[in-house]
mmCIF file of C-alpha atoms and ligand atoms in Angstrom:
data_model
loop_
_atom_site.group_PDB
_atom_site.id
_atom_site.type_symbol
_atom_site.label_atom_id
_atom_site.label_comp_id
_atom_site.label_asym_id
_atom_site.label_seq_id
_atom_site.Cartn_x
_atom_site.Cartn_y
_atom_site.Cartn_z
ATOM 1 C CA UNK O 1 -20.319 43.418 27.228
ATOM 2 C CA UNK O 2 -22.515 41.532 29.746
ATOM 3 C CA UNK O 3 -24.543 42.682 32.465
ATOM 4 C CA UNK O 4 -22.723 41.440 35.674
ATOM 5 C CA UNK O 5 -24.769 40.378 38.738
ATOM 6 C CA UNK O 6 -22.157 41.832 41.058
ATOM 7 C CA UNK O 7 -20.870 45.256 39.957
ATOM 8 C CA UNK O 8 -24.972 45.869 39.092
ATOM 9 C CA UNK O 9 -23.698 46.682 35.322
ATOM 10 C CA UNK O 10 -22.299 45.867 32.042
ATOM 11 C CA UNK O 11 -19.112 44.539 32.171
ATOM 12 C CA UNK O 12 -16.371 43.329 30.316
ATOM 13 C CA UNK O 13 -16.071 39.033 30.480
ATOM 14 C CA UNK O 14 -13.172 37.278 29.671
ATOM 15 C CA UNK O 15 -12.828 33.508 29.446
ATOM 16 C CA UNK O 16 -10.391 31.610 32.183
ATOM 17 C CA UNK O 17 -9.283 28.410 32.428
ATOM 18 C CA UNK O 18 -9.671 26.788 35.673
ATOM 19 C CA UNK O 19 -8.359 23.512 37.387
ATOM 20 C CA UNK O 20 -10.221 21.396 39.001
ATOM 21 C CA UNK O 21 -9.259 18.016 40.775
ATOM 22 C CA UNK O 22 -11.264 14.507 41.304
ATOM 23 C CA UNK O 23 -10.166 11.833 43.082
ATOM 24 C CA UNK O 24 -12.489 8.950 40.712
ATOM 25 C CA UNK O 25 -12.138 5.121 41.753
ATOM 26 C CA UNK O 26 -8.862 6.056 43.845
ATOM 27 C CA UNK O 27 -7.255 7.346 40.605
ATOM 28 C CA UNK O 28 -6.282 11.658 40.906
ATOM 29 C CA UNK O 29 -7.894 13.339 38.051
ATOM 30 C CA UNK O 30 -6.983 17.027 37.236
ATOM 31 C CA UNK O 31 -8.968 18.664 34.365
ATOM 32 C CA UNK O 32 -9.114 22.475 32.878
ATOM 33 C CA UNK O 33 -12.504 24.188 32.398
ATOM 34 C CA UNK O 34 -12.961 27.412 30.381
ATOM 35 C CA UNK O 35 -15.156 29.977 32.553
ATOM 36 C CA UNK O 36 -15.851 33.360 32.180
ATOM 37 C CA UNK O 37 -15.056 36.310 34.695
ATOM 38 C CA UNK O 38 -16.080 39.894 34.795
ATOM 39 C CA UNK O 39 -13.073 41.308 34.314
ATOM 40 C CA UNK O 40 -14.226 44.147 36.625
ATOM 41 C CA UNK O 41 -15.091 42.092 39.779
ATOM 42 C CA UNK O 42 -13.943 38.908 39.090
ATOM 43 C CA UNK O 43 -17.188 37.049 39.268
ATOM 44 C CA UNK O 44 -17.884 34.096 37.047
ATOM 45 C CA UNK O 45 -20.559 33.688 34.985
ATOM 46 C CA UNK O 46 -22.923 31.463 36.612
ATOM 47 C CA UNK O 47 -22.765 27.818 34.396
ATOM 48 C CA UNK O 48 -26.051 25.544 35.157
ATOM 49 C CA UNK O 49 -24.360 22.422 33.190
ATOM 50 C CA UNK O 50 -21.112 22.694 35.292
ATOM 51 C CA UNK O 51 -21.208 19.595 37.124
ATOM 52 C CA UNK O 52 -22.033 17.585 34.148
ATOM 53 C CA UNK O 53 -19.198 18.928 31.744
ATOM 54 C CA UNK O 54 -16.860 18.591 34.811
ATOM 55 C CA UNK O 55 -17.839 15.286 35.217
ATOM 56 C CA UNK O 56 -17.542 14.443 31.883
ATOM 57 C CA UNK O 57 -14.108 16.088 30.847
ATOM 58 C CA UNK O 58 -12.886 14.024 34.521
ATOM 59 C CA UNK O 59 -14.291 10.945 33.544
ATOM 60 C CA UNK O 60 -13.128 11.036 29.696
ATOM 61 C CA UNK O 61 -9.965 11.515 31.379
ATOM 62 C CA UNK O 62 -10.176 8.792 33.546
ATOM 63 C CA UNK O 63 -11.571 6.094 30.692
ATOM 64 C CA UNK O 64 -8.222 7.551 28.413
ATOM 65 C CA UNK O 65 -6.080 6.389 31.505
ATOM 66 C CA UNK O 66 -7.644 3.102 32.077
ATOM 67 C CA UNK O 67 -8.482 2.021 28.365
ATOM 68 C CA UNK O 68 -11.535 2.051 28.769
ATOM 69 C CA UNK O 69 -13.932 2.674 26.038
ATOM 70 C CA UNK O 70 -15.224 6.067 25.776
ATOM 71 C CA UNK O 71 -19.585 6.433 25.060
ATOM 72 C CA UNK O 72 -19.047 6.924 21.618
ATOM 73 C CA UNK O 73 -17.060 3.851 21.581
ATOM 74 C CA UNK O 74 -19.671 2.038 23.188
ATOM 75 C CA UNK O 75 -22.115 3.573 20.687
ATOM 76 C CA UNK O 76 -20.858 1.793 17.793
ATOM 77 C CA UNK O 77 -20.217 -0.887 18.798
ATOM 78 C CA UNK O 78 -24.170 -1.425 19.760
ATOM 79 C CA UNK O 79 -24.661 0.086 16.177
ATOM 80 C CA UNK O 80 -22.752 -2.039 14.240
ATOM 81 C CA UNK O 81 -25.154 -4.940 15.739
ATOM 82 C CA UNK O 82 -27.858 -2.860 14.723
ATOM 83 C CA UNK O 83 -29.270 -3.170 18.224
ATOM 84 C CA UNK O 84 -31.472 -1.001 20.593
ATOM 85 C CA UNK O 85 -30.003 0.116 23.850
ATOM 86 C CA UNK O 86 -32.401 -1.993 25.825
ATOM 87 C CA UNK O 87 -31.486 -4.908 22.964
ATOM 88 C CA UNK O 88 -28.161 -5.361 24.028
ATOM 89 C CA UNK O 89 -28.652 -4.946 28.053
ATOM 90 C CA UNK O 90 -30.905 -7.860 27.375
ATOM 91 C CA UNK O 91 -28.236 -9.932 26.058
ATOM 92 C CA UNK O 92 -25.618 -8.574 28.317
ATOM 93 C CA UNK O 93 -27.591 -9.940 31.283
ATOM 94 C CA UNK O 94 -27.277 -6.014 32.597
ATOM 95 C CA UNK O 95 -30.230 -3.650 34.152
ATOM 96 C CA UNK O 96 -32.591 -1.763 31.138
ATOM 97 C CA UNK O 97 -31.452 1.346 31.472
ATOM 98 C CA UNK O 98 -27.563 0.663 32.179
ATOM 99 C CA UNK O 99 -26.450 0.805 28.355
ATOM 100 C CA UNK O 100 -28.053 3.899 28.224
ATOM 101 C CA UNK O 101 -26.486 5.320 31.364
ATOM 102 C CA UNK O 102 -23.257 4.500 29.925
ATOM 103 C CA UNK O 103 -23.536 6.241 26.559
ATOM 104 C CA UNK O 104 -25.093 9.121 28.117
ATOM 105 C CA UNK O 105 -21.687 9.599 30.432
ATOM 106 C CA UNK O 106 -21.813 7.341 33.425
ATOM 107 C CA UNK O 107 -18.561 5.436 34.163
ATOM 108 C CA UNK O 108 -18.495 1.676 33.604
ATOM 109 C CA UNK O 109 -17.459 -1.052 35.601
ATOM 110 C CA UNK O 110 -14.148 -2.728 34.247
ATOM 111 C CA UNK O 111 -16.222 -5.929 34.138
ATOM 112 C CA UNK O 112 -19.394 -4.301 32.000
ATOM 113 C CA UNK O 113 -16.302 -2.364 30.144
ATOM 114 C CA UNK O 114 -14.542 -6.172 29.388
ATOM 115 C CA UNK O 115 -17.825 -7.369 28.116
ATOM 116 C CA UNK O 116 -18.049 -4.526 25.425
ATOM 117 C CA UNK O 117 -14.634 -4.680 24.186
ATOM 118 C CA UNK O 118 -15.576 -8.639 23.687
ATOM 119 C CA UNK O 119 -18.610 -7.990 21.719
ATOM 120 C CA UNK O 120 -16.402 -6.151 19.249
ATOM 121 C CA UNK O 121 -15.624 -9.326 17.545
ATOM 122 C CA UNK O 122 -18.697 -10.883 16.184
ATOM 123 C CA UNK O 123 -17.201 -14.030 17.083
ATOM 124 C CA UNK O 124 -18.196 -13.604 20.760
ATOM 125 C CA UNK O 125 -21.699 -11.607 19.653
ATOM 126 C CA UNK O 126 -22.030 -15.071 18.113
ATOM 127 C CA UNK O 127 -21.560 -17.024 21.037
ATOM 128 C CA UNK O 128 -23.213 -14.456 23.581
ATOM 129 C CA UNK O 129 -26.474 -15.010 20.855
ATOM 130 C CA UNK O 130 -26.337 -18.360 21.270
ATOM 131 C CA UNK O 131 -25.695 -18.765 24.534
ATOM 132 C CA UNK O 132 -28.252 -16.151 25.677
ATOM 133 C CA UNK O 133 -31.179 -15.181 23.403
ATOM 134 C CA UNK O 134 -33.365 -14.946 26.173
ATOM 135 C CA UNK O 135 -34.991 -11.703 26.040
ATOM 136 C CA UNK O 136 -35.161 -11.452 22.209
ATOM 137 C CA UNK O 137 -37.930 -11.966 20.012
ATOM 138 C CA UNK O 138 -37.702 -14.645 17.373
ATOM 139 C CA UNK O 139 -37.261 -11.639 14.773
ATOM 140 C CA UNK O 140 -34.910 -9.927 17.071
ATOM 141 C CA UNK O 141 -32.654 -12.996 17.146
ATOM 142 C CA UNK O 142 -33.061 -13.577 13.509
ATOM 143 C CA UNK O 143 -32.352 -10.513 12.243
ATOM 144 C CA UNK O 144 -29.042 -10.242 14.671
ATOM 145 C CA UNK O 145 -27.928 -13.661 13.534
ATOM 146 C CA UNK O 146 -28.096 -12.329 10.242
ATOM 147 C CA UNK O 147 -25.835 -9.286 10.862
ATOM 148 C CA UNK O 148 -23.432 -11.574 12.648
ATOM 149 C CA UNK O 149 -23.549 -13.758 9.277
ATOM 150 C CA UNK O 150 -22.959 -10.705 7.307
ATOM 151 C CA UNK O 151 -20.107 -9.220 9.378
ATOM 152 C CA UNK O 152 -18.262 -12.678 9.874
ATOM 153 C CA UNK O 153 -18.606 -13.948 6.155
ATOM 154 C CA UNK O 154 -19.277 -16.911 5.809
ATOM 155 C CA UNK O 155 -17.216 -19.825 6.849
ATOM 156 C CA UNK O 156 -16.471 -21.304 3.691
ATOM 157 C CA UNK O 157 -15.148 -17.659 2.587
ATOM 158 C CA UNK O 158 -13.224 -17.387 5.499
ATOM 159 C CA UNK O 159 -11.448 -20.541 5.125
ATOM 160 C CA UNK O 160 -10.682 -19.950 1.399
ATOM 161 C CA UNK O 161 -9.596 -16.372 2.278
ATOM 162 C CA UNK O 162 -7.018 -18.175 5.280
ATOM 163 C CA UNK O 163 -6.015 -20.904 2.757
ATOM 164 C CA UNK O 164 -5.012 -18.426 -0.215
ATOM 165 C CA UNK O 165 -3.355 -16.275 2.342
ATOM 166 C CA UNK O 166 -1.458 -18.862 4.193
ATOM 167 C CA UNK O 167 -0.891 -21.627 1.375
ATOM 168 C CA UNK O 168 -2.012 -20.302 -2.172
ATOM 169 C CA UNK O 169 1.655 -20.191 -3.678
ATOM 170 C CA UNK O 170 2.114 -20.950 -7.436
ATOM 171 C CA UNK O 171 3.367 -24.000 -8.443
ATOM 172 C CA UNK O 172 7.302 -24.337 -7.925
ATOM 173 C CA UNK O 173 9.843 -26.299 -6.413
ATOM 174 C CA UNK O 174 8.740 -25.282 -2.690
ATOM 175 C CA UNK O 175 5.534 -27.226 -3.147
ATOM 176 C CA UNK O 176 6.623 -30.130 -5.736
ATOM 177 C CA UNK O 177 4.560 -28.415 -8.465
ATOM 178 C CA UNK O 178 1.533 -28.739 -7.380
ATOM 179 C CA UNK O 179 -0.855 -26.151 -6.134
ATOM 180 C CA UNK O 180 -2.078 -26.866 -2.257
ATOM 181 C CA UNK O 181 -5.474 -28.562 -2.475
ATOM 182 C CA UNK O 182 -7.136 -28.861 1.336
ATOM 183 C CA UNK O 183 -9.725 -31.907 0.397
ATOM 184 C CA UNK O 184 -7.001 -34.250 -0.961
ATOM 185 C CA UNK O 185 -4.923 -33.036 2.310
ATOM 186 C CA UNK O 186 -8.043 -34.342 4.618
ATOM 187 C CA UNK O 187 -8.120 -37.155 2.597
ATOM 188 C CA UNK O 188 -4.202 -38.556 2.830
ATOM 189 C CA UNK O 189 -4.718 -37.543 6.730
ATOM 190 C CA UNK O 190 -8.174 -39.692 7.030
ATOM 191 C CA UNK O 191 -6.216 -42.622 4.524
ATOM 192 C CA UNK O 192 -3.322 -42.690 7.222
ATOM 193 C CA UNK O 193 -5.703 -42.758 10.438
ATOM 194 C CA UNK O 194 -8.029 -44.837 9.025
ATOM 195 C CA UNK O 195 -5.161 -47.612 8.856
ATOM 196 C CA UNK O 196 -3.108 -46.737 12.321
ATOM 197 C CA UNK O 197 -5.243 -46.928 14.885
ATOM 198 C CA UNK O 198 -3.247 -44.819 16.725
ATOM 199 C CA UNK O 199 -1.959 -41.945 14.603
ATOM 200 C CA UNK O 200 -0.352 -39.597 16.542
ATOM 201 C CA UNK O 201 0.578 -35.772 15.234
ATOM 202 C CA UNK O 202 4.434 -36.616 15.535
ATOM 203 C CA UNK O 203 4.291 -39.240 13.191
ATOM 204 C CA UNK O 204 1.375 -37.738 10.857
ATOM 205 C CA UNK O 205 3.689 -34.676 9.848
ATOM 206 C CA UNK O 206 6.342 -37.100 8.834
ATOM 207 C CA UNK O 207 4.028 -39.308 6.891
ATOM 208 C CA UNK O 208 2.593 -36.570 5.500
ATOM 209 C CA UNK O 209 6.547 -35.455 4.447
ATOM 210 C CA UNK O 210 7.079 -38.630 2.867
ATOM 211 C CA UNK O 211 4.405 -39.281 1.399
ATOM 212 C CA UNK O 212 4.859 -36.137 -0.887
ATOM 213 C CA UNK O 213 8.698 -36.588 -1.013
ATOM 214 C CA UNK O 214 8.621 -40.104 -2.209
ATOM 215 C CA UNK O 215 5.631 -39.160 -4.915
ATOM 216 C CA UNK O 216 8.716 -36.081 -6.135
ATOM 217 C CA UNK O 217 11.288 -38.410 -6.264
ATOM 218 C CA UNK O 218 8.883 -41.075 -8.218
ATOM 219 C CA UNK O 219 7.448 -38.719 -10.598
ATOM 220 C CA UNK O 220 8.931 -35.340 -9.870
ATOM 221 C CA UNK O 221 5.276 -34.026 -8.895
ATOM 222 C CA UNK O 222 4.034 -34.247 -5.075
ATOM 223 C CA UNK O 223 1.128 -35.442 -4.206
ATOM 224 C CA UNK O 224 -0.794 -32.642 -2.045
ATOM 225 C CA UNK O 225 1.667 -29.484 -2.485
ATOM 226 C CA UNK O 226 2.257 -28.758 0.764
ATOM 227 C CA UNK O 227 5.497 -26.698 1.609
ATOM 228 C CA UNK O 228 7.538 -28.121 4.548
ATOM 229 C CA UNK O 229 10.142 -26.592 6.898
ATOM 230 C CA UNK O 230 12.959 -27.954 8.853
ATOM 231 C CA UNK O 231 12.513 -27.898 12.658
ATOM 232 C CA UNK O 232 14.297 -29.038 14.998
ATOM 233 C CA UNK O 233 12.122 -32.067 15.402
ATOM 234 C CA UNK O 234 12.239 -32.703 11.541
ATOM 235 C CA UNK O 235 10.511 -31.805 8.185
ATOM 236 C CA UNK O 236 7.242 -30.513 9.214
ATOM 237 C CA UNK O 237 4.373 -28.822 6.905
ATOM 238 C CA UNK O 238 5.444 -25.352 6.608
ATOM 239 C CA UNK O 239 3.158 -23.287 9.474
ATOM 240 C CA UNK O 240 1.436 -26.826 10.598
ATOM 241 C CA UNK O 241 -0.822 -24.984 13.884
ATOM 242 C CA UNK O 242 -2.788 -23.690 10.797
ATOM 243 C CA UNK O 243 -2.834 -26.802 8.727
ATOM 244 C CA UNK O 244 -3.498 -28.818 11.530
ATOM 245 C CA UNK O 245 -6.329 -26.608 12.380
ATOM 246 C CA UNK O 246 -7.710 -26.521 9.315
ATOM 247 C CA UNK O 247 -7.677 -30.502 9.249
ATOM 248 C CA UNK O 248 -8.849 -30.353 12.453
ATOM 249 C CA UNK O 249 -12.045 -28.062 11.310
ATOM 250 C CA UNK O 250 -13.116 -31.089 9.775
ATOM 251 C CA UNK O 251 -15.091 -32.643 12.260
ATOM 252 C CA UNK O 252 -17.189 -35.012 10.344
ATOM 253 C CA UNK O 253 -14.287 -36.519 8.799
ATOM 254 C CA UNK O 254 -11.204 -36.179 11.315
ATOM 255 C CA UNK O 255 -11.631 -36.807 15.224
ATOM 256 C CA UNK O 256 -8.674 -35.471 17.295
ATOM 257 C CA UNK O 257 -8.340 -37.067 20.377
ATOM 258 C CA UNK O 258 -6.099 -36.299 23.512
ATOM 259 C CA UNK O 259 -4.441 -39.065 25.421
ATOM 260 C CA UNK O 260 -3.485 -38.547 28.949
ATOM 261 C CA UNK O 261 0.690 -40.019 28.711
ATOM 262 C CA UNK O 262 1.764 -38.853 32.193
ATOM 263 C CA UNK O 263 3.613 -35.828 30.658
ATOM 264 C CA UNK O 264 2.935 -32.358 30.411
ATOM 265 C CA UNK O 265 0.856 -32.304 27.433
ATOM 266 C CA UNK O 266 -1.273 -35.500 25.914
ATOM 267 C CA UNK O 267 -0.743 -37.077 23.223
ATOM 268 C CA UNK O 268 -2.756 -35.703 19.871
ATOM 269 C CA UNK O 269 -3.831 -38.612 17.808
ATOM 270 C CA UNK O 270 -6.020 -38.580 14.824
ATOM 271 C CA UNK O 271 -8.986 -40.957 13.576
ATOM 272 C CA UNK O 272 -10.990 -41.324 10.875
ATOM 273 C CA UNK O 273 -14.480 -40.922 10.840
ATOM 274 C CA UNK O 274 -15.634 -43.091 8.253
ATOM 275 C CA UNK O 275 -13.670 -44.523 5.147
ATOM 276 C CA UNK O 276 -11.841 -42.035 3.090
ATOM 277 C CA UNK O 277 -12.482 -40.430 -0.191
ATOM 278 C CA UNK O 278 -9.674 -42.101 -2.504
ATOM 279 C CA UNK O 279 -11.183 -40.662 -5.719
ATOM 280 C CA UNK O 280 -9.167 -37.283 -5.612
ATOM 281 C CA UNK O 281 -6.002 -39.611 -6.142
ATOM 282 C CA UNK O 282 -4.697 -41.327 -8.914
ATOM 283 C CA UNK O 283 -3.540 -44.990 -9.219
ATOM 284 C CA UNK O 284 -0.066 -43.837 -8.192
ATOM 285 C CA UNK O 285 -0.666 -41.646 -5.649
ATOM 286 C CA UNK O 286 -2.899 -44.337 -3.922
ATOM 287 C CA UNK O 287 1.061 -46.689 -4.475
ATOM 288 C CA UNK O 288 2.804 -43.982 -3.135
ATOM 289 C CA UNK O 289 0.195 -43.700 0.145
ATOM 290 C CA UNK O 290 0.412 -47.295 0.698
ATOM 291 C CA UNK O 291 4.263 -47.259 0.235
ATOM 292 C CA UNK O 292 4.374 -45.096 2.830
ATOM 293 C CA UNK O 293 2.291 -46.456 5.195
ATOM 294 C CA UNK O 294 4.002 -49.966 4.772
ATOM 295 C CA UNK O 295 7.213 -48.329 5.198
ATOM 296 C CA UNK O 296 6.675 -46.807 8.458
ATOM 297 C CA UNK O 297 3.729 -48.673 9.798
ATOM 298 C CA UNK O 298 5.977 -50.021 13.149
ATOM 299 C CA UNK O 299 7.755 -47.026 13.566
ATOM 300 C CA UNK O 300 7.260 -44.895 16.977
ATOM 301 C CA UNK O 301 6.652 -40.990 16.408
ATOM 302 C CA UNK O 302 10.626 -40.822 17.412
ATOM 303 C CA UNK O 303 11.901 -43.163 15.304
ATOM 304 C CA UNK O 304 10.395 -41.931 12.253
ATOM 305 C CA UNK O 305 11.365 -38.347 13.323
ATOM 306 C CA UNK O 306 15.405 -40.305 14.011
ATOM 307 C CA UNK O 307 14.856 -41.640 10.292
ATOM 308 C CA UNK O 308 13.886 -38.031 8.959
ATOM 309 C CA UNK O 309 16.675 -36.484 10.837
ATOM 310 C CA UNK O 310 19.250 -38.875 8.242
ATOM 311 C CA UNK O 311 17.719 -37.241 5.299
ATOM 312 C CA UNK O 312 20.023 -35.451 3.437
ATOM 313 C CA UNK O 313 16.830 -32.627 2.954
ATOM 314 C CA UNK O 314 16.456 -32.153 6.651
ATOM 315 C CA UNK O 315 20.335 -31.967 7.015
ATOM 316 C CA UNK O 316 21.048 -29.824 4.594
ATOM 317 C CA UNK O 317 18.195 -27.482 4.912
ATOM 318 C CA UNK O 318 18.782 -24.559 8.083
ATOM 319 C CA UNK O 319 16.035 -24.664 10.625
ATOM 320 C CA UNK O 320 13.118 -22.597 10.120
ATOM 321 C CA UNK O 321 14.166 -22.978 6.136
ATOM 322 C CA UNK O 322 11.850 -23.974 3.927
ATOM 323 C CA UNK O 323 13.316 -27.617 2.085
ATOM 324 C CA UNK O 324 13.403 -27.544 -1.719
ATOM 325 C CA UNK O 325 11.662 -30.982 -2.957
ATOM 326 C CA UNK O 326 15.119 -31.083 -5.189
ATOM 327 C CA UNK O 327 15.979 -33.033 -2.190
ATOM 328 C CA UNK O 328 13.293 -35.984 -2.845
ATOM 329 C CA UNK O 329 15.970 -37.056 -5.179
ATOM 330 C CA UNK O 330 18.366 -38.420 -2.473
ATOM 331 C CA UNK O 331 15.749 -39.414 -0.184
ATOM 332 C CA UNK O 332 16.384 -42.862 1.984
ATOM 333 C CA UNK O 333 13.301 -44.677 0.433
ATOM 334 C CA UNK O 334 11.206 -44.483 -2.634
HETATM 335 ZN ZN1 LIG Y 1 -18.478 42.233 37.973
#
């Protein structure tokens, strides 16, 4: 029993739920809100936080609708920088106190809300740190650096993590016996456009094919382990975007270039940067390289993919299939 304002004495409340409707950025918002009513009068019980907690309940609603991230979303996020409210409006570029507003309850733009969801990945903390530090102490930018480095790993991890992941098998017929090794990969590539002065992509994953091939069918070993699959444009190292990327993260050694050849997308060619590193190969492998090269050193990307479309490995193997080096055996050359 409570005493009621409007019947002048105690009185029995019970709690009701009651709709109430927004209209917020265009969008109709209906929410329920428990009050409580003399159950004698029907008065409610007078609620000085009302506006807030409908505000609230409409605008979690509204966030839930739109994906956008709710303040305790925001929250840690800024947390797992380790940053202070005003600490990451700096960086944002946004007003003092408009981090604060938001994790207190106010609405966010989509734009401010876009930014956030970004800065999930330290990737883009990364870039947003280095591309606008302004604001931060030297400490401040040191010591968020340093949870960046921590959260991302470092990059040598990260690449030996993506390499056992993506190319780590055990020696076995899939990879001529030989388990993947990324420096002597950069090294063939750098060999190859180090000689052609024009290497393009096309013709690199068919060297690259033939080079390990012919070293299977010499000595029943490859040279570099890599798996290969047959696509429709020939043998090609088995999930080459990564491979190629990984090459390609080798900027001091390997320069890709794009050349402009009137079609939809340039040309990708490959140069060296510097002579390569032949001491990771043996007398034989360094034959087999030069073999190669000498073997398909006039052909066009199309005619070496033609020749590699005759092989009895691409021919025999379905697309998408993964070829079994068995195949070096009744290769064309070698
Ligand atoms: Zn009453």
């Amino acid at each position: 029993m409570e005493y009621c304002v409007e019947c002048l004495e105690d009185s029995e409340f019970k709690p009701v739920e009651i709709k109430k409707v927004f209209n917020i950025r265009g969008e109709h918002i209906e929410i329920m809100v428990t009050r409580f009513q003399c159950s004698c009068c029907g008065e409610l019980v007078p609620d000085p936080h009302l506006e807030e907690q409908y505000f609230a309940k409409a605008y979690s609603e509204y966030r839930q609708r739109k994906g956008l991230l709710q303040p305790d979303e925001m929250i840690s996020i800024r947390e797992m920088y380790g940053l202070s409210q005003r600490q990451l409006a700096k960086l944002f570029g946004w007003g003092h106190a408009t981090v604060s507003r938001y994790e207190s309850g106010a609405l966010q733009s989509p734009s401010h809300n876009a930014e956030f969801i970004l800065m999930k990945n330290p990737e883009n903390m990364k870039r947003l740190l280095e591309s606008n530090a302004k604001g931060l102490s030297g400490k401040e930018f040191s010591t968020l650096d340093n949870r960046i480095a921590s959260l991302l790993g470092s990059k040598e991890e990260k690449v030996y993590r993506l390499l056992e992941d993506l190319f780590g098998d055990a020696p076995g017929i899939t990879n001529g016996f030989v388990v993947f090794n990324l420096d002597k990969v950069v090294q063939t590539v750098k060999n190859f456009a180090s000689k052609d002065n024009r290497l393009l992509k096309v013709k690199l994953m068919k060297y690259l094919w033939y080079i390990d091939f012919v070293h299977f069918k010499r000595f029943n070993i490859s040279i570099n382990g890599i798996k290969y699959a047959a696509l429709p444009l020939g043998p090609v190292p088995d999930k080459y975007d990564f491979l190629m990327g990984l090459i390609e993260n080798e900027s001091e050694q390997i320069l890709k270039k794009y050349e402009d050849i009137g079609l939809e997308n340039p040309a990708e060619l490959y140069r060296a940067i510097g002579e390569p590193d032949l001491c990771l190969f043996t007398k034989e492998e360094i034959e087999t390289l030069d073999y190669v090269y000498e073997s398909f050193k006039n052909d066009t990307s199309s005619s070496i993919a033609a020749k590699s479309h005759l092989e009895k490995a691409w021919i025999e193997t379905a697309i998408g299939q993964i070829i079994s080096y068995e195949y070096a055996h009744e290769l064309s050359i070698g």
